[in-house]
Amino acid sequence: MSAGQHDDDGVAEDGAGDEAAAASIGPRQTIVAFPNGPLLVRGDFDIVDPDGNQLRRSRKTVALCRCGASVIKPYCDGSHKLIGFKTEPES
Amino acid sequence: MKQPEPRGPVSSLLLATLNGPEQSSPEAPSTASDLAPAVRDAVAATNDFAFDDDLQLTLFCLFELHYSGIDGTSGDWEWNPDLIAARRFLEQAYEAQLRSATTLPELPAPTSADVAAGLFELTGADGGPSMAKYVAKQATEEQIGEFLIQKSIYTLKEADPHTWSIPRLTGRAKAAMVEIQADEYGGGVPERMHSALFAQSMRGVGLDDGYGHYVDDVPAITLASSNLMSLFALNRRLRGAIVGHLAAYEMTSSLANRMYARGFRRLGFNDAVAAYFDEHVEADAVHEQIAGRDLAGGLVEAEPDLLSDVFFGAAAAAVVDTWMTEHILDAWKVGSSSLRSSASVIA
């Protein structure tokens, strides 16, 4: 996403006009990979099926399942805690 | 909120005081100045503050002056010094009981990652009897109605106590709290406010969804559960505790609400009744991540001195929740009602 467009000061390097202004106050979208948990998607985005149809979505920021155990996929329902899902190999 | 029935001498005195004018005059002398001494004596005499009907109702009413107010009484009472003095005695007693009843885990390093991991560990530990399992598998239609009545004291104003914390937070923690609360309040859609979804569930099982309608029916411990949040929320110095409380609520919500929804469907209630619980499965799986890392973790990184209170707030949420669950399940196990009177259960 847009994080790669920023230098360390959070200022767009090559953006122009409005995009640069928007980028300068933060990324348009981020995906936060939570340890042992879901992917939190925040910002301006669509969630669609393979044909491009919008999926049901009832909130701005969503948590996407990545343990596979959620019963409300693609969203997280907390099941990762029940199955002891780990994102890092046990050391 | 409607005026509740008093439950003893102190709540009687408070309600009588509230029904008079706030400005004392020779023609209408106020009893407000009698309240703090009466509270102080009653606090010294009580065996168990959390389960004391008279004192929990008194504290609940004093807090309610800051929320919906109490019908038929002057709004001027909200900041009356005599009432604030009485509230301070009650708050000190409750906080002292909570501090002694909670056991804090070994505190993690004051970093966002370690605070989140520590809170997930604390809230993931076995917390005694499970209301969610009981509702999913065993609750009768009458019991599930009682469950909603017990929950309604807080949930019809869901999120409101934690909102008091927003001006006391800064930066990452503030942004996180606002993001969570915006979702709690329906993201701009009034019908999707969690309190509104809960009201829909109440109507769907034939209950009255008026705010405070069942306040006379619930036991002291249910008022104590709501008072816990107001205590943490209305005292700035306890901002760590209200943040920890919210994190604990979010982290114990998704899986429990899946079971609650299952219980309502098992008894044949429709999707509109279950919608509140379905919503929390999805919403709180988002909120718990934000609450752990950005809210609690962000607060501790900004104010490391609050680390202990964050965990105190989370532990206190679990302790009071366990007391309330035990009270309800103990009544149900012997075929009794968990309410003070069973007159207003589903017709």
Tab-separated table of C-alpha atoms in Angstrom:
chain	number	residue	atom	x	y	z
A	1	MET	CA	0.000	0.000	0.000
A	2	SER	CA	1.036	3.595	0.292
A	3	ALA	CA	3.495	3.152	3.119
A	4	GLY	CA	6.224	2.513	0.558
A	5	GLN	CA	5.691	5.937	-0.940
A	6	HIS	CA	6.848	7.657	2.209
A	7	ASP	CA	10.274	8.589	3.363
A	8	ASP	CA	11.131	8.547	7.043
A	9	ASP	CA	9.408	11.855	7.637
A	10	GLY	CA	6.153	10.485	6.316
A	11	VAL	CA	6.237	12.874	3.373
A	12	ALA	CA	5.473	11.598	-0.117
A	13	GLU	CA	8.569	11.587	-2.283
A	14	ASP	CA	7.021	11.599	-5.720
A	15	GLY	CA	3.343	12.365	-5.186
A	16	ALA	CA	1.782	15.368	-6.870
A	17	GLY	CA	-0.993	17.784	-5.975
A	18	ASP	CA	-3.808	16.449	-3.796
A	19	GLU	CA	-2.288	13.022	-3.457
A	20	ALA	CA	0.865	14.450	-1.986
A	21	ALA	CA	-1.148	16.560	0.438
A	22	ALA	CA	-3.189	13.558	1.561
A	23	ALA	CA	-0.139	11.328	1.850
A	24	SER	CA	1.667	13.870	3.958
A	25	ILE	CA	-0.805	13.385	6.826
A	26	GLY	CA	-0.669	9.596	6.748
A	27	PRO	CA	-1.055	6.604	4.492
A	28	ARG	CA	-4.336	6.062	2.635
A	29	GLN	CA	-4.455	2.420	3.640
A	30	THR	CA	-2.547	0.214	6.000
A	31	ILE	CA	-2.605	-3.484	6.744
A	32	VAL	CA	-1.428	-4.181	10.265
A	33	ALA	CA	-0.206	-7.744	10.764
A	34	PHE	CA	-0.937	-8.549	14.411
A	35	PRO	CA	1.267	-11.203	16.012
A	36	ASN	CA	-0.765	-14.410	16.527
A	37	GLY	CA	-3.851	-12.596	15.244
A	38	PRO	CA	-5.629	-11.123	12.241
A	39	LEU	CA	-4.693	-8.602	9.564
A	40	LEU	CA	-6.234	-5.259	10.449
A	41	VAL	CA	-7.081	-3.205	7.379
A	42	ARG	CA	-7.592	0.509	7.906
A	43	GLY	CA	-8.230	3.307	5.430
A	44	ASP	CA	-9.884	3.649	2.042
A	45	PHE	CA	-10.401	0.237	0.420
A	46	ASP	CA	-12.985	-2.188	-0.969
A	47	ILE	CA	-13.423	-5.870	-0.132
A	48	VAL	CA	-14.701	-7.731	-3.192
A	49	ASP	CA	-15.249	-11.304	-4.356
A	50	PRO	CA	-13.358	-12.698	-7.415
A	51	ASP	CA	-15.984	-11.140	-9.721
A	52	GLY	CA	-15.511	-7.740	-8.170
A	53	ASN	CA	-18.759	-7.692	-6.178
A	54	GLN	CA	-18.604	-5.907	-2.855
A	55	LEU	CA	-18.675	-8.225	0.135
A	56	ARG	CA	-20.802	-7.449	3.174
A	57	ARG	CA	-18.942	-4.937	5.277
A	58	SER	CA	-20.316	-3.173	8.307
A	59	ARG	CA	-17.365	-1.179	9.609
A	60	LYS	CA	-14.598	1.090	8.454
A	61	THR	CA	-11.648	-0.806	9.920
A	62	VAL	CA	-11.837	-4.580	9.528
A	63	ALA	CA	-9.910	-7.571	10.851
A	64	LEU	CA	-9.307	-10.266	8.242
A	65	CYS	CA	-8.906	-13.898	9.322
A	66	ARG	CA	-5.529	-15.438	8.701
A	67	CYS	CA	-5.682	-18.488	10.962
A	68	GLY	CA	-8.400	-20.108	8.842
A	69	ALA	CA	-10.665	-20.939	11.773
A	70	SER	CA	-13.080	-18.004	11.673
A	71	VAL	CA	-16.726	-18.836	10.982
A	72	ILE	CA	-17.352	-15.353	9.551
A	73	LYS	CA	-14.576	-15.291	6.939
A	74	PRO	CA	-13.137	-13.203	5.492
A	75	TYR	CA	-13.484	-11.470	8.876
A	76	CYS	CA	-11.831	-12.480	12.135
A	77	ASP	CA	-14.022	-13.800	14.957
A	78	GLY	CA	-11.311	-14.307	17.569
A	79	SER	CA	-10.973	-18.058	16.868
A	80	HIS	CA	-7.193	-17.758	16.541
A	81	LYS	CA	-7.102	-17.643	20.343
A	82	LEU	CA	-8.993	-20.941	20.621
A	83	ILE	CA	-6.703	-22.835	18.237
A	84	GLY	CA	-3.468	-21.333	19.552
A	85	PHE	CA	-2.594	-19.812	16.171
A	86	LYS	CA	1.004	-18.603	15.973
A	87	THR	CA	2.381	-16.306	13.300
A	88	GLU	CA	5.969	-17.001	14.304
A	89	PRO	CA	7.445	-20.480	14.546
A	90	GLU	CA	7.907	-21.690	18.139
A	91	SER	CA	11.526	-21.180	19.129
B	1	MET	CA	-33.633	7.628	34.067
B	2	LYS	CA	-36.781	7.029	36.112
B	3	GLN	CA	-36.443	7.385	39.858
B	4	PRO	CA	-35.536	4.046	41.383
B	5	GLU	CA	-37.038	2.676	44.575
B	6	PRO	CA	-34.698	3.235	47.543
B	7	ARG	CA	-33.026	0.152	49.014
B	8	GLY	CA	-32.155	1.363	52.504
B	9	PRO	CA	-31.555	4.472	54.619
B	10	VAL	CA	-28.777	6.024	52.525
B	11	SER	CA	-30.478	5.693	49.137
B	12	SER	CA	-33.714	6.927	50.779
B	13	LEU	CA	-31.912	10.014	52.020
B	14	LEU	CA	-30.320	10.644	48.615
B	15	LEU	CA	-33.589	10.333	46.704
B	16	ALA	CA	-35.430	12.514	49.231
B	17	THR	CA	-32.659	15.096	48.890
B	18	LEU	CA	-32.742	15.001	45.087
B	19	ASN	CA	-36.482	15.602	45.127
B	20	GLY	CA	-35.971	18.960	46.838
B	21	PRO	CA	-34.434	22.143	45.427
B	22	GLU	CA	-30.664	22.223	45.160
B	23	GLN	CA	-30.427	25.659	46.803
B	24	SER	CA	-31.217	25.264	50.474
B	25	SER	CA	-33.481	27.958	51.987
B	26	PRO	CA	-35.203	28.485	55.344
B	27	GLU	CA	-38.513	27.497	53.733
B	28	ALA	CA	-37.001	24.423	52.047
B	29	PRO	CA	-34.001	23.217	54.068
B	30	SER	CA	-31.965	20.661	52.132
B	31	THR	CA	-30.858	17.359	53.611
B	32	ALA	CA	-27.831	17.300	51.286
B	33	SER	CA	-25.380	18.045	54.094
B	34	ASP	CA	-26.588	14.960	55.987
B	35	LEU	CA	-25.675	12.684	53.117
B	36	ALA	CA	-21.880	12.477	53.362
B	37	PRO	CA	-21.875	11.620	57.096
B	38	ALA	CA	-24.581	9.005	56.521
B	39	VAL	CA	-22.577	7.492	53.675
B	40	ARG	CA	-19.385	7.493	55.722
B	41	ASP	CA	-21.076	5.606	58.564
B	42	ALA	CA	-22.755	3.119	56.232
B	43	VAL	CA	-19.490	2.481	54.379
B	44	ALA	CA	-17.779	1.749	57.700
B	45	ALA	CA	-20.552	-0.671	58.631
B	46	THR	CA	-20.935	-2.650	55.392
B	47	ASN	CA	-19.481	-6.141	55.098
B	48	ASP	CA	-19.264	-6.289	51.324
B	49	PHE	CA	-19.513	-3.064	49.391
B	50	ALA	CA	-19.989	-4.699	45.977
B	51	PHE	CA	-23.051	-6.579	47.206
B	52	ASP	CA	-24.538	-3.796	49.364
B	53	ASP	CA	-27.851	-2.821	47.745
B	54	ASP	CA	-28.276	0.478	49.569
B	55	LEU	CA	-24.760	1.747	48.848
B	56	GLN	CA	-24.482	0.486	45.267
B	57	LEU	CA	-27.822	2.097	44.400
B	58	THR	CA	-26.708	5.337	46.051
B	59	LEU	CA	-23.495	5.349	44.025
B	60	PHE	CA	-25.370	4.394	40.851
B	61	CYS	CA	-27.753	7.355	41.297
B	62	LEU	CA	-24.896	9.770	42.027
B	63	PHE	CA	-23.140	8.647	38.842
B	64	GLU	CA	-26.389	8.761	36.880
B	65	LEU	CA	-26.562	12.515	37.488
B	66	HIS	CA	-23.670	12.708	34.987
B	67	TYR	CA	-25.348	10.470	32.385
B	68	SER	CA	-29.100	10.664	31.795
B	69	GLY	CA	-30.009	12.449	35.026
B	70	ILE	CA	-32.813	11.292	37.306
B	71	ASP	CA	-36.366	12.123	36.270
B	72	GLY	CA	-38.129	14.824	38.260
B	73	THR	CA	-34.970	16.173	39.917
B	74	SER	CA	-33.054	19.372	39.279
B	75	GLY	CA	-30.036	19.227	36.975
B	76	ASP	CA	-28.296	21.544	39.433
B	77	TRP	CA	-27.557	18.551	41.679
B	78	GLU	CA	-24.884	17.239	39.313
B	79	TRP	CA	-22.026	19.236	40.858
B	80	ASN	CA	-23.481	19.862	44.318
B	81	PRO	CA	-20.502	19.746	46.734
B	82	ASP	CA	-22.378	17.721	49.377
B	83	LEU	CA	-23.264	15.062	46.813
B	84	ILE	CA	-19.712	14.995	45.456
B	85	ALA	CA	-18.439	14.566	49.039
B	86	ALA	CA	-20.760	11.595	49.535
B	87	ARG	CA	-19.688	10.122	46.196
B	88	ARG	CA	-16.025	10.375	47.228
B	89	PHE	CA	-16.617	8.198	50.317
B	90	LEU	CA	-18.388	5.598	48.176
B	91	GLU	CA	-15.711	5.659	45.486
B	92	GLN	CA	-12.898	5.286	48.029
B	93	ALA	CA	-14.614	2.286	49.619
B	94	TYR	CA	-15.238	0.604	46.274
B	95	GLU	CA	-11.746	1.239	44.963
B	96	ALA	CA	-10.215	-0.120	48.182
B	97	GLN	CA	-12.305	-3.289	47.886
B	98	LEU	CA	-11.312	-3.725	44.234
B	99	ARG	CA	-7.620	-3.138	44.907
B	100	SER	CA	-7.635	-5.828	47.570
B	101	ALA	CA	-9.741	-8.274	45.520
B	102	THR	CA	-7.559	-8.127	42.396
B	103	THR	CA	-4.283	-9.917	41.922
B	104	LEU	CA	-2.080	-8.317	39.328
B	105	PRO	CA	0.110	-10.516	37.160
B	106	GLU	CA	3.810	-9.819	36.923
B	107	LEU	CA	3.773	-6.589	34.952
B	108	PRO	CA	5.275	-6.639	31.449
B	109	ALA	CA	7.768	-4.164	30.038
B	110	PRO	CA	6.093	-0.818	29.282
B	111	THR	CA	6.030	-1.363	25.527
B	112	SER	CA	2.993	-1.628	23.273
B	113	ALA	CA	3.776	-5.215	22.234
B	114	ASP	CA	4.375	-6.472	25.768
B	115	VAL	CA	1.322	-4.695	27.213
B	116	ALA	CA	-0.911	-6.213	24.509
B	117	ALA	CA	0.557	-9.676	25.034
B	118	GLY	CA	0.177	-9.342	28.822
B	119	LEU	CA	-3.461	-8.275	28.529
B	120	PHE	CA	-4.265	-11.135	26.153
B	121	GLU	CA	-2.670	-13.527	28.626
B	122	LEU	CA	-4.540	-12.083	31.621
B	123	THR	CA	-7.920	-12.116	29.875
B	124	GLY	CA	-7.348	-15.543	28.328
B	125	ALA	CA	-6.871	-17.223	31.706
B	126	ASP	CA	-9.718	-19.375	32.998
B	127	GLY	CA	-12.060	-16.940	34.677
B	128	GLY	CA	-14.386	-19.264	36.559
B	129	PRO	CA	-17.994	-20.011	35.576
B	130	SER	CA	-19.043	-19.076	32.062
B	131	MET	CA	-22.282	-17.231	31.416
B	132	ALA	CA	-21.691	-17.659	27.676
B	133	LYS	CA	-21.552	-21.459	27.872
B	134	TYR	CA	-24.690	-21.549	30.014
B	135	VAL	CA	-26.629	-19.285	27.666
B	136	ALA	CA	-25.455	-21.224	24.613
B	137	LYS	CA	-26.475	-24.628	25.931
B	138	GLN	CA	-28.901	-24.484	28.846
B	139	ALA	CA	-30.663	-21.182	29.504
B	140	THR	CA	-34.452	-21.267	29.380
B	141	GLU	CA	-36.473	-18.563	27.674
B	142	GLU	CA	-37.143	-16.967	31.053
B	143	GLN	CA	-33.445	-17.043	31.982
B	144	ILE	CA	-32.346	-15.561	28.684
B	145	GLY	CA	-34.779	-12.707	29.350
B	146	GLU	CA	-33.208	-12.216	32.772
B	147	PHE	CA	-29.791	-12.257	31.131
B	148	LEU	CA	-30.869	-9.330	28.929
B	149	ILE	CA	-32.385	-7.481	31.901
B	150	GLN	CA	-29.158	-7.863	33.896
B	151	LYS	CA	-27.117	-6.698	30.915
B	152	SER	CA	-29.459	-3.795	30.104
B	153	ILE	CA	-28.321	-1.657	33.060
B	154	TYR	CA	-25.022	-1.004	31.296
B	155	THR	CA	-25.643	-2.010	27.710
B	156	LEU	CA	-28.412	0.510	27.016
B	157	LYS	CA	-25.616	3.054	27.478
B	158	GLU	CA	-22.902	0.828	26.039
B	159	ALA	CA	-19.590	2.641	25.484
B	160	ASP	CA	-20.615	5.801	27.333
B	161	PRO	CA	-18.380	5.386	30.420
B	162	HIS	CA	-15.252	4.773	28.352
B	163	THR	CA	-15.989	7.864	26.280
B	164	TRP	CA	-15.264	10.000	29.361
B	165	SER	CA	-11.593	9.019	28.935
B	166	ILE	CA	-11.118	10.613	25.517
B	167	PRO	CA	-10.074	14.109	26.676
B	168	ARG	CA	-7.654	12.515	29.175
B	169	LEU	CA	-5.782	10.599	26.486
B	170	THR	CA	-3.362	11.869	23.858
B	171	GLY	CA	-1.821	10.751	20.586
B	172	ARG	CA	-1.960	7.079	19.686
B	173	ALA	CA	-4.146	6.073	22.644
B	174	LYS	CA	-6.672	8.836	21.955
B	175	ALA	CA	-6.916	7.959	18.261
B	176	ALA	CA	-7.406	4.298	19.180
B	177	MET	CA	-10.123	5.060	21.742
B	178	VAL	CA	-11.963	7.263	19.258
B	179	GLU	CA	-11.702	4.622	16.522
B	180	ILE	CA	-13.201	1.975	18.821
B	181	GLN	CA	-15.892	4.286	20.172
B	182	ALA	CA	-16.924	5.473	16.695
B	183	ASP	CA	-17.628	1.834	15.846
B	184	GLU	CA	-19.483	1.333	19.163
B	185	TYR	CA	-21.671	4.300	18.241
B	186	GLY	CA	-22.554	2.825	14.858
B	187	GLY	CA	-20.101	4.670	12.609
B	188	GLY	CA	-22.624	7.466	12.121
B	189	VAL	CA	-25.665	5.191	11.702
B	190	PRO	CA	-27.900	5.522	14.789
B	191	GLU	CA	-29.592	2.152	14.238
B	192	ARG	CA	-26.196	0.447	14.321
B	193	MET	CA	-25.192	1.904	17.663
B	194	HIS	CA	-24.493	-1.057	19.918
B	195	SER	CA	-26.930	0.282	22.514
B	196	ALA	CA	-29.594	0.485	19.774
B	197	LEU	CA	-28.896	-3.078	18.605
B	198	PHE	CA	-29.245	-4.205	22.217
B	199	ALA	CA	-32.564	-2.363	22.554
B	200	GLN	CA	-33.714	-4.234	19.424
B	201	SER	CA	-32.826	-7.544	21.126
B	202	MET	CA	-34.813	-6.559	24.211
B	203	ARG	CA	-37.892	-5.656	22.181
B	204	GLY	CA	-37.523	-8.881	20.217
B	205	VAL	CA	-37.918	-11.013	23.333
B	206	GLY	CA	-40.782	-8.886	24.683
B	207	LEU	CA	-38.863	-6.706	27.151
B	208	ASP	CA	-39.072	-2.956	27.695
B	209	ASP	CA	-36.053	-1.227	26.142
B	210	GLY	CA	-36.420	2.040	28.078
B	211	TYR	CA	-33.151	3.178	29.632
B	212	GLY	CA	-33.098	2.208	33.313
B	213	HIS	CA	-36.501	0.485	33.086
B	214	TYR	CA	-35.278	-2.552	35.047
B	215	VAL	CA	-33.059	-0.778	37.549
B	216	ASP	CA	-35.300	-1.783	40.474
B	217	ASP	CA	-35.132	-5.435	39.444
B	218	VAL	CA	-31.384	-5.993	39.374
B	219	PRO	CA	-29.242	-6.948	42.366
B	220	ALA	CA	-26.477	-4.815	43.858
B	221	ILE	CA	-23.729	-6.638	41.973
B	222	THR	CA	-25.250	-5.638	38.625
B	223	LEU	CA	-25.211	-2.001	39.708
B	224	ALA	CA	-21.649	-2.591	40.945
B	225	SER	CA	-20.601	-3.758	37.486
B	226	SER	CA	-21.849	-0.506	35.970
B	227	ASN	CA	-20.474	1.571	38.865
B	228	LEU	CA	-17.047	0.038	38.274
B	229	MET	CA	-16.900	1.680	34.852
B	230	SER	CA	-18.191	5.031	36.083
B	231	LEU	CA	-15.666	5.018	38.935
B	232	PHE	CA	-12.796	4.493	36.502
B	233	ALA	CA	-14.292	6.827	33.913
B	234	LEU	CA	-15.127	9.866	36.022
B	235	ASN	CA	-11.789	10.049	37.816
B	236	ARG	CA	-9.008	11.256	35.557
B	237	ARG	CA	-6.321	9.696	37.753
B	238	LEU	CA	-7.859	6.275	36.943
B	239	ARG	CA	-7.558	6.704	33.157
B	240	GLY	CA	-5.215	3.718	33.062
B	241	ALA	CA	-7.896	1.589	34.716
B	242	ILE	CA	-10.711	2.595	32.343
B	243	VAL	CA	-8.438	1.797	29.387
B	244	GLY	CA	-7.536	-1.583	30.914
B	245	HIS	CA	-11.217	-2.226	31.585
B	246	LEU	CA	-12.127	-1.601	27.961
B	247	ALA	CA	-9.284	-3.804	26.736
B	248	ALA	CA	-10.494	-6.621	28.991
B	249	TYR	CA	-14.077	-6.251	27.764
B	250	GLU	CA	-12.984	-6.312	24.119
B	251	MET	CA	-10.645	-9.258	24.602
B	252	THR	CA	-13.316	-11.436	26.219
B	253	SER	CA	-16.122	-10.525	23.848
B	254	SER	CA	-15.946	-12.154	20.392
B	255	LEU	CA	-15.987	-15.803	21.453
B	256	ALA	CA	-18.548	-15.206	24.230
B	257	ASN	CA	-20.893	-13.352	21.908
B	258	ARG	CA	-20.756	-16.185	19.398
B	259	MET	CA	-22.095	-18.426	22.179
B	260	TYR	CA	-24.751	-15.916	23.231
B	261	ALA	CA	-26.001	-15.720	19.633
B	262	ARG	CA	-26.129	-19.515	19.544
B	263	GLY	CA	-28.248	-19.551	22.715
B	264	PHE	CA	-30.806	-17.107	21.319
B	265	ARG	CA	-31.080	-19.075	18.051
B	266	ARG	CA	-31.373	-22.376	19.992
B	267	LEU	CA	-34.467	-20.916	21.660
B	268	GLY	CA	-35.914	-19.902	18.289
B	269	PHE	CA	-35.261	-16.166	18.375
B	270	ASN	CA	-34.678	-14.504	15.021
B	271	ASP	CA	-31.692	-12.734	13.468
B	272	ALA	CA	-32.918	-9.334	14.671
B	273	VAL	CA	-32.655	-10.540	18.272
B	274	ALA	CA	-29.251	-12.139	17.652
B	275	ALA	CA	-27.916	-9.159	15.672
B	276	TYR	CA	-26.415	-7.465	18.733
B	277	PHE	CA	-24.400	-10.578	19.545
B	278	ASP	CA	-23.438	-11.286	15.909
B	279	GLU	CA	-22.186	-7.713	15.616
B	280	HIS	CA	-19.933	-8.135	18.644
B	281	VAL	CA	-18.294	-11.270	17.267
B	282	GLU	CA	-16.967	-9.267	14.334
B	283	ALA	CA	-16.566	-5.824	15.906
B	284	ASP	CA	-14.684	-6.925	18.995
B	285	ALA	CA	-12.248	-9.047	17.000
B	286	VAL	CA	-11.217	-5.679	15.518
B	287	HIS	CA	-11.449	-3.741	18.763
B	288	GLU	CA	-9.389	-6.158	20.857
B	289	GLN	CA	-6.371	-5.688	18.596
B	290	ILE	CA	-6.654	-1.895	18.658
B	291	ALA	CA	-7.360	-1.910	22.404
B	292	GLY	CA	-4.332	-4.038	23.213
B	293	ARG	CA	-1.670	-2.453	21.051
B	294	ASP	CA	-2.722	1.108	20.330
B	295	LEU	CA	-4.997	2.017	23.238
B	296	ALA	CA	-3.485	0.269	26.269
B	297	GLY	CA	-0.034	-0.124	24.717
B	298	GLY	CA	-0.058	3.420	23.361
B	299	LEU	CA	-1.129	4.824	26.734
B	300	VAL	CA	1.596	2.955	28.626
B	301	GLU	CA	4.281	4.025	26.149
B	302	ALA	CA	3.176	7.645	26.626
B	303	GLU	CA	2.672	7.352	30.403
B	304	PRO	CA	4.648	4.376	31.772
B	305	ASP	CA	3.483	5.151	35.326
B	306	LEU	CA	0.001	3.970	34.307
B	307	LEU	CA	1.137	0.410	33.510
B	308	SER	CA	-0.035	-0.986	36.832
B	309	ASP	CA	-3.444	0.720	36.640
B	310	VAL	CA	-4.049	-0.617	33.121
B	311	PHE	CA	-3.691	-4.130	34.484
B	312	PHE	CA	-5.692	-3.224	37.603
B	313	GLY	CA	-8.568	-2.067	35.390
B	314	ALA	CA	-8.485	-5.278	33.360
B	315	ALA	CA	-8.258	-7.462	36.476
B	316	ALA	CA	-11.077	-5.561	38.211
B	317	ALA	CA	-13.308	-6.032	35.158
B	318	ALA	CA	-12.743	-9.785	35.400
B	319	VAL	CA	-13.296	-9.930	39.175
B	320	VAL	CA	-16.594	-8.022	39.129
B	321	ASP	CA	-17.774	-9.915	36.058
B	322	THR	CA	-17.095	-13.191	37.871
B	323	TRP	CA	-19.002	-12.022	40.965
B	324	MET	CA	-21.977	-11.065	38.802
B	325	THR	CA	-21.887	-14.316	36.830
B	326	GLU	CA	-21.701	-16.378	40.023
B	327	HIS	CA	-24.648	-14.511	41.488
B	328	ILE	CA	-26.796	-15.171	38.423
B	329	LEU	CA	-25.784	-18.785	37.831
B	330	ASP	CA	-26.115	-19.661	41.537
B	331	ALA	CA	-29.725	-18.472	41.444
B	332	TRP	CA	-30.502	-20.335	38.241
B	333	LYS	CA	-28.936	-23.579	39.459
B	334	VAL	CA	-31.491	-23.806	42.269
B	335	GLY	CA	-34.362	-22.782	40.027
B	336	SER	CA	-34.605	-19.219	41.368
B	337	SER	CA	-34.644	-15.868	39.628
B	338	SER	CA	-31.449	-13.823	39.592
B	339	LEU	CA	-33.541	-10.665	39.874
B	340	ARG	CA	-34.756	-8.948	43.036
B	341	SER	CA	-38.333	-9.384	41.878
B	342	SER	CA	-39.484	-11.580	39.041
B	343	ALA	CA	-42.552	-9.484	38.282
B	344	SER	CA	-41.200	-7.919	35.126
B	345	VAL	CA	-39.760	-10.889	33.299
B	346	ILE	CA	-41.103	-11.738	29.848
B	347	ALA	CA	-44.886	-11.744	29.830
